[in-house]
């Protein structure tokens, strides 16, 4: 089921100074000078459409720098007024919202650690009732699509129509290669569920390392995300938070200049024809795959009948491991991605077990 949200298209509420839409600025506002100087260089480049800076920083461990707090709000309004650019900051509770509304902050975002908690999101939504301030909602830390959509719905329900999602990646045990796992499929799932929500990518938090920010930004544009939110600091190595992933304004601007903007439709007739031909072939193969799945499922059902008639259990570990190993080897020989084969056969197995369970349930009922 799709979530029918009443929204304003992002380009109707965002003055995009240059494509792609980029919101940039320091992870944290650390001093008036650091924020102003970073913002000035970014704004003068013409490459960014809004400035971001965190002033309340939810940190994993205590004793880390937790942000300047409301004292930094006038620094942000100075950037807004002197540099004539919209400014954005993160809010995590109703009090933060009230501070920001009073200070005239233009855009708010809800962080990954807040999106996970419907109580916090509801409190923020209530505090925003009656305003039309744009709100960006970062994905929850773990890949729970319901929480992400739910947070957007809570905001829409109080009348916020300038809404966007921010894809910042998902928690992972290993930070190789990225700090947060991109799981791009979550953006596809969000598009399927709420097609009108613009999605902005936060490559800094996915990458975790400045040398990988460009690669992630390019992928985000190549999968048609609607913009980028990137961290930038005049002296990144001295940053009080996220030092490893921030780029100097100059490096950020060169990076933006290197990004390639691609269109979602082919622009020349030849490419159009070639795509059509290949897609027809894919359609044929997909039909075969589905027919093969049907044949396989019929065999699985037959096996299920033998099992239930002979009191044999559904799950057959040795056989299951044998299939994974054999198909894994075959996939390797054909140079297919190992995870593709593993995940495909795990899914097939899951539905085989489900199918046989139905056979067992039918027998139990008769
Ligand atoms: O070989 C079986 O016993 C089956 O039921 C088939 C199958 C499969 O899908 O390949 C399904 C369940 C078992 O755990 C192992 C394998």
Coordinates of C-alpha atoms and ligand atoms in Angstrom, one line a residue:
X1 CA 0.0 0.0 0.0
X2 CA 1.4 3.4 -0.9
X3 CA 1.3 6.3 1.6
X4 CA -0.8 9.1 0.0
X5 CA 0.9 12.3 1.3
X6 CA -0.1 15.8 0.3
X7 CA 3.2 17.4 -0.5
X8 CA 4.7 20.4 -2.4
X9 CA 7.3 19.4 -5.0
X10 CA 10.8 20.1 -3.8
X11 CA 11.6 22.5 -6.6
X12 CA 8.6 24.6 -5.5
X13 CA 10.0 25.2 -2.1
X14 CA 13.7 25.0 -2.8
X15 CA 15.5 27.5 -4.8
X16 CA 18.1 25.3 -6.5
X17 CA 21.0 27.6 -7.4
X18 CA 22.8 25.0 -9.3
X19 CA 22.1 21.3 -10.2
X20 CA 22.4 19.0 -8.4
X21 CA 20.7 20.4 -5.3
X22 CA 23.4 20.6 -2.6
X23 CA 23.0 21.5 1.0
X24 CA 26.4 21.8 2.7
X25 CA 28.1 23.0 5.8
X26 CA 29.9 21.8 8.9
X27 CA 28.8 18.8 10.8
X28 CA 28.6 21.1 13.9
X29 CA 28.7 24.8 14.3
X30 CA 31.8 25.1 16.5
X31 CA 32.5 28.9 16.5
X32 CA 30.9 31.8 14.7
X33 CA 34.1 32.2 12.7
X34 CA 34.3 28.6 11.6
X35 CA 30.6 28.5 10.6
X36 CA 30.7 31.9 8.8
X37 CA 34.0 31.3 6.9
X38 CA 32.9 27.8 5.8
X39 CA 29.5 29.1 4.7
X40 CA 31.0 32.1 2.9
X41 CA 33.3 30.0 0.8
X42 CA 30.5 27.6 0.0
X43 CA 28.0 30.3 -0.9
X44 CA 30.5 32.3 -3.0
X45 CA 31.1 29.2 -5.1
X46 CA 27.5 29.2 -6.2
X47 CA 27.4 25.4 -5.9
X48 CA 25.3 25.1 -2.8
X49 CA 21.6 26.0 -2.3
X50 CA 21.5 25.9 1.5
X51 CA 23.8 25.8 4.5
X52 CA 23.6 23.1 7.1
X53 CA 25.2 23.0 10.6
X54 CA 24.3 20.9 13.7
X55 CA 24.0 22.7 17.0
X56 CA 22.5 19.9 19.1
X57 CA 24.6 16.8 18.4
X58 CA 23.3 13.4 19.5
X59 CA 26.5 11.5 20.1
X60 CA 26.9 7.7 20.7
X61 CA 29.2 8.1 23.7
X62 CA 29.2 10.6 26.5
X63 CA 32.0 13.1 26.8
X64 CA 32.0 13.8 23.1
X65 CA 31.3 17.3 21.8
X66 CA 27.5 17.6 21.9
X67 CA 27.1 20.8 20.1
X68 CA 27.0 24.5 21.1
X69 CA 23.2 24.6 21.6
X70 CA 20.9 27.7 21.2
X71 CA 23.9 30.0 21.6
X72 CA 24.9 29.1 18.0
X73 CA 21.5 30.1 16.6
X74 CA 22.5 33.8 16.0
X75 CA 25.5 32.5 14.1
X76 CA 23.2 30.7 11.7
X77 CA 20.9 33.7 11.3
X78 CA 24.0 35.8 10.5
X79 CA 24.9 33.4 7.7
X80 CA 21.3 33.5 6.5
X81 CA 21.1 37.3 6.5
X82 CA 24.6 38.3 5.4
X83 CA 25.1 35.6 2.8
X84 CA 21.4 35.5 1.7
X85 CA 21.1 31.7 1.9
X86 CA 18.6 29.4 3.6
X87 CA 20.0 27.7 6.8
X88 CA 19.2 24.3 8.2
X89 CA 19.8 22.5 11.5
X90 CA 18.9 19.3 13.3
X91 CA 16.1 19.2 15.9
X92 CA 15.5 16.3 18.3
X93 CA 12.7 17.6 20.5
X94 CA 10.0 20.2 20.8
X95 CA 12.2 22.6 22.6
X96 CA 14.7 22.6 19.8
X97 CA 11.9 23.3 17.3
X98 CA 10.7 26.3 19.3
X99 CA 14.3 27.7 19.5
X100 CA 14.6 27.3 15.7
X101 CA 11.3 28.8 14.8
X102 CA 12.0 31.8 17.0
X103 CA 15.4 32.3 15.4
X104 CA 14.0 32.1 11.8
X105 CA 15.9 28.9 10.8
X106 CA 14.7 28.0 7.3
X107 CA 14.9 24.2 7.2
X108 CA 14.9 21.6 9.9
X109 CA 16.1 18.0 9.8
X110 CA 15.3 15.1 12.1
X111 CA 18.3 12.8 12.7
X112 CA 18.5 9.0 12.4
X113 CA 18.5 8.5 16.1
X114 CA 15.3 10.6 16.4
X115 CA 13.4 9.0 13.5
X116 CA 13.6 5.7 15.3
X117 CA 11.4 7.0 18.1
X118 CA 7.7 7.8 17.3
X119 CA 7.3 9.6 20.6
X120 CA 10.0 12.1 19.7
X121 CA 8.8 12.5 16.1
X122 CA 5.2 13.1 17.3
X123 CA 6.5 15.7 19.8
X124 CA 8.4 17.5 17.0
X125 CA 5.4 17.3 14.7
X126 CA 3.1 18.8 17.4
X127 CA 5.6 21.7 17.9
X128 CA 5.5 22.3 14.1
X129 CA 1.8 22.5 13.8
X130 CA 0.6 25.6 11.9
X131 CA 4.0 26.3 10.3
X132 CA 5.1 25.5 6.8
X133 CA 8.8 25.1 7.4
X134 CA 10.5 22.4 5.3
X135 CA 11.5 19.3 7.2
X136 CA 14.0 16.6 6.1
X137 CA 13.7 13.2 7.7
X138 CA 16.8 11.1 7.9
X139 CA 16.4 7.3 7.7
X140 CA 16.3 5.4 11.0
X141 CA 19.6 3.8 12.0
X142 CA 18.4 0.3 11.1
X143 CA 16.6 -0.5 7.9
X144 CA 13.0 -0.1 9.2
X145 CA 11.0 1.4 6.3
X146 CA 7.9 1.7 8.5
X147 CA 9.6 4.1 10.9
X148 CA 10.9 6.2 8.1
X149 CA 7.5 6.5 6.3
X150 CA 5.8 6.8 9.7
X151 CA 7.9 9.8 10.7
X152 CA 7.1 11.5 7.3
X153 CA 3.4 10.7 7.8
X154 CA 3.3 12.2 11.3
X155 CA 4.7 15.5 9.9
X156 CA 2.3 15.5 7.0
X157 CA -0.6 14.9 9.3
X158 CA 0.1 18.2 11.2
X159 CA 0.2 20.1 7.9
X160 CA 3.8 20.1 6.8
X161 CA 3.9 19.8 3.0
X162 CA 7.5 20.7 2.4
X163 CA 8.9 17.3 3.3
X164 CA 11.9 15.3 2.1
X165 CA 13.6 12.1 3.2
X166 CA 17.3 11.9 3.7
X167 CA 19.1 8.6 2.9
X168 CA 22.1 8.6 5.2
X169 CA 22.8 4.8 5.2
X170 CA 22.3 2.2 7.9
X171 CA 24.1 0.8 10.9
X172 CA 26.7 -1.8 10.2
X173 CA 29.2 -3.7 12.4
X174 CA 32.0 -3.2 10.0
X175 CA 32.9 0.2 8.7
X176 CA 34.5 -1.2 5.6
X177 CA 34.3 0.3 3.1
X178 CA 31.6 2.6 4.3
X179 CA 30.7 4.0 7.8
X180 CA 27.1 3.2 7.2
X181 CA 25.8 0.6 4.7
X182 CA 24.1 2.4 1.8
X183 CA 21.4 -0.2 1.3
X184 CA 20.1 1.7 -1.7
X185 CA 17.2 -0.7 -2.0
X186 CA 15.7 1.2 1.0
X187 CA 15.4 4.3 -1.2
X188 CA 13.7 2.2 -3.9
X189 CA 11.4 0.8 -1.2
X190 CA 10.6 4.3 0.0
X191 CA 9.8 5.4 -3.5
X192 CA 7.5 2.5 -4.0
X193 CA 5.7 3.3 -0.7
X194 CA 5.6 7.1 -1.0
X195 CA 6.4 8.1 -4.6
X196 CA 6.1 11.8 -4.1
X197 CA 8.7 12.1 -1.3
X198 CA 11.9 13.7 -2.6
X199 CA 15.0 11.8 -1.4
X200 CA 18.2 13.6 -0.6
X201 CA 21.3 11.6 -0.1
X202 CA 23.8 12.3 2.8
X203 CA 27.0 10.8 1.3
X204 CA 29.1 12.1 4.2
X205 CA 27.4 9.7 6.7
X206 CA 27.4 6.8 4.3
X207 CA 31.0 7.2 3.3
X208 CA 32.5 8.2 6.7
X209 CA 35.8 9.0 4.9
X210 CA 36.2 12.1 2.8
X211 CA 37.9 10.2 0.0
X212 CA 34.7 8.1 -0.5
X213 CA 32.2 11.0 -0.5
X214 CA 32.5 11.6 -4.3
X215 CA 31.8 7.9 -5.1
X216 CA 28.7 7.8 -2.9
X217 CA 27.5 11.2 -4.3
X218 CA 27.8 10.0 -7.8
X219 CA 25.9 6.7 -7.1
X220 CA 23.1 8.8 -5.4
X221 CA 22.7 10.9 -8.5
X222 CA 22.9 7.8 -10.7
X223 CA 19.9 6.3 -8.9
X224 CA 17.9 9.5 -9.4
X225 CA 18.0 10.8 -5.8
X226 CA 16.9 14.4 -5.7
X227 CA 19.9 16.1 -4.0
X228 CA 22.9 15.9 -1.7
X229 CA 23.6 17.0 1.9
X230 CA 27.3 17.1 2.4
X231 CA 29.5 18.1 5.4
X232 CA 32.2 20.7 4.9
X233 CA 34.6 22.4 7.3
X234 CA 37.3 25.0 6.8
X235 CA 39.8 22.8 8.7
X236 CA 38.3 19.3 8.6
X237 CA 41.2 17.6 10.5
X238 CA 40.5 19.9 13.5
X239 CA 36.7 19.4 13.4
X240 CA 35.1 18.5 16.8
X241 CA 32.8 15.9 15.2
X242 CA 33.0 13.8 12.1
X243 CA 36.5 15.0 11.3
X244 CA 37.2 12.1 8.9
X245 CA 34.3 12.7 6.6
X246 CA 34.3 16.5 6.1
X247 CA 35.7 18.2 3.1
X248 CA 37.1 21.7 2.8
X249 CA 34.8 24.0 0.9
X250 CA 37.3 24.1 -2.0
X251 CA 37.5 20.3 -2.2
X252 CA 33.7 20.0 -1.9
X253 CA 33.2 22.5 -4.8
X254 CA 35.7 20.7 -7.0
X255 CA 34.0 17.4 -6.2
X256 CA 30.6 18.9 -7.1
X257 CA 32.0 20.1 -10.4
X258 CA 33.2 16.6 -11.3
X259 CA 29.8 15.0 -10.6
X260 CA 28.0 13.8 -13.8
X261 CA 24.3 14.6 -14.1
X262 CA 22.6 11.8 -16.0
X263 CA 19.0 11.8 -17.3
X264 CA 16.6 9.1 -16.5
X265 CA 15.5 8.7 -20.2
X266 CA 17.8 8.0 -23.2
X267 CA 18.4 11.2 -25.1
X268 CA 19.4 9.7 -28.5
X269 CA 17.3 7.4 -30.7
X270 CA 19.9 4.7 -31.1
X271 CA 20.4 4.3 -27.3
X272 CA 16.6 4.2 -27.1
X273 CA 16.3 1.3 -29.6
X274 CA 19.2 -0.6 -28.1
X275 CA 17.6 -0.4 -24.7
X276 CA 14.2 -1.5 -26.0
X277 CA 15.8 -4.6 -27.7
X278 CA 17.7 -5.6 -24.5
X279 CA 14.7 -5.0 -22.3
X280 CA 12.7 -7.3 -24.6
X281 CA 15.4 -10.0 -24.1
X282 CA 15.2 -9.4 -20.4
X283 CA 11.5 -9.8 -20.4
X284 CA 11.9 -13.2 -22.1
X285 CA 14.5 -14.4 -19.6
X286 CA 12.3 -13.1 -16.7
X287 CA 9.4 -15.1 -18.0
X288 CA 11.6 -18.2 -18.1
X289 CA 12.8 -17.5 -14.5
X290 CA 9.2 -17.3 -13.3
X291 CA 8.2 -20.5 -15.2
X292 CA 11.2 -22.3 -13.7
X293 CA 10.2 -21.1 -10.2
X294 CA 6.8 -22.5 -10.8
X295 CA 8.2 -25.9 -11.9
X296 CA 10.5 -25.8 -8.8
X297 CA 7.7 -25.0 -6.5
X298 CA 5.6 -27.9 -7.9
X299 CA 8.5 -30.3 -7.1
X300 CA 8.8 -28.8 -3.6
X301 CA 5.1 -29.4 -3.1
X302 CA 5.5 -33.0 -4.2
X303 CA 8.4 -33.5 -1.8
X304 CA 6.2 -31.9 0.9
X305 CA 3.5 -34.5 0.3
X306 CA 6.1 -37.4 0.6
X307 CA 7.4 -35.8 3.8
X308 CA 4.0 -35.4 5.4
X309 CA 3.0 -38.9 4.4
X310 CA 6.1 -40.4 5.9
X311 CA 6.6 -38.1 8.9
X312 CA 9.7 -36.5 7.6
X313 CA 10.6 -33.0 8.8
X314 CA 10.4 -30.0 6.5
X315 CA 13.8 -28.5 7.0
X316 CA 16.7 -30.6 5.6
X317 CA 19.8 -28.9 6.7
X318 CA 22.3 -31.1 4.8
X319 CA 20.4 -30.8 1.5
X320 CA 20.0 -27.1 2.0
X321 CA 23.7 -26.6 2.6
X322 CA 24.5 -28.8 -0.4
X323 CA 22.3 -26.6 -2.6
X324 CA 23.9 -23.4 -1.3
X325 CA 27.4 -24.8 -1.9
X326 CA 26.7 -26.2 -5.3
X327 CA 24.9 -23.1 -6.6
X328 CA 27.5 -20.9 -5.0
X329 CA 30.3 -22.7 -6.9
X330 CA 28.3 -22.5 -10.1
X331 CA 27.8 -18.8 -9.5
X332 CA 31.5 -18.2 -8.9
X333 CA 32.4 -20.0 -12.1
X334 CA 30.0 -17.7 -14.0
X335 CA 31.5 -14.7 -12.2
X336 CA 28.2 -13.8 -10.5
X337 CA 28.1 -11.9 -7.3
X338 CA 28.3 -14.4 -4.4
X339 CA 25.7 -12.5 -2.3
X340 CA 23.3 -12.5 -5.2
X341 CA 23.3 -16.3 -5.4
X342 CA 23.2 -16.7 -1.6
X343 CA 20.3 -14.3 -1.1
X344 CA 18.4 -15.7 -4.1
X345 CA 18.6 -19.2 -2.8
X346 CA 17.9 -18.2 0.7
X347 CA 14.7 -16.5 -0.5
X348 CA 13.7 -19.5 -2.7
X349 CA 14.3 -21.8 0.3
X350 CA 12.3 -19.6 2.6
X351 CA 9.3 -19.9 0.3
X352 CA 9.8 -23.7 -0.2
X353 CA 9.6 -24.2 3.5
X354 CA 6.5 -22.0 3.6
X355 CA 4.9 -24.1 0.7
X356 CA 5.6 -27.4 2.5
X357 CA 4.3 -26.0 5.7
X358 CA 1.0 -25.3 3.9
X359 CA 1.0 -29.0 2.7
X360 CA 1.6 -30.0 6.4
X361 CA -1.2 -27.7 7.7
X362 CA -3.7 -29.1 5.1
X363 CA -2.9 -32.7 6.2
X364 CA -3.3 -31.7 9.9
X365 CA -6.7 -30.2 9.1
X366 CA -8.0 -33.1 7.1
Ligands
LIG1 O1 15.1 -31.4 -0.5 C1 14.1 -31.2 0.2 O2 13.9 -31.9 1.2 C2 13.2 -30.1 -0.1 O3 12.1 -30.1 0.5 C3 13.6 -29.0 -1.0 C4 14.2 -27.9 -0.3 C5 14.5 -26.8 -1.5 O4 13.8 -25.9 -1.6 O5 15.5 -27.1 -2.2 C6 13.3 -27.3 0.7 C7 13.4 -27.5 2.0 C8 14.6 -28.2 2.6 O6 15.1 -27.6 3.8 C9 15.6 -28.5 1.6 C10 15.5 -28.3 0.3

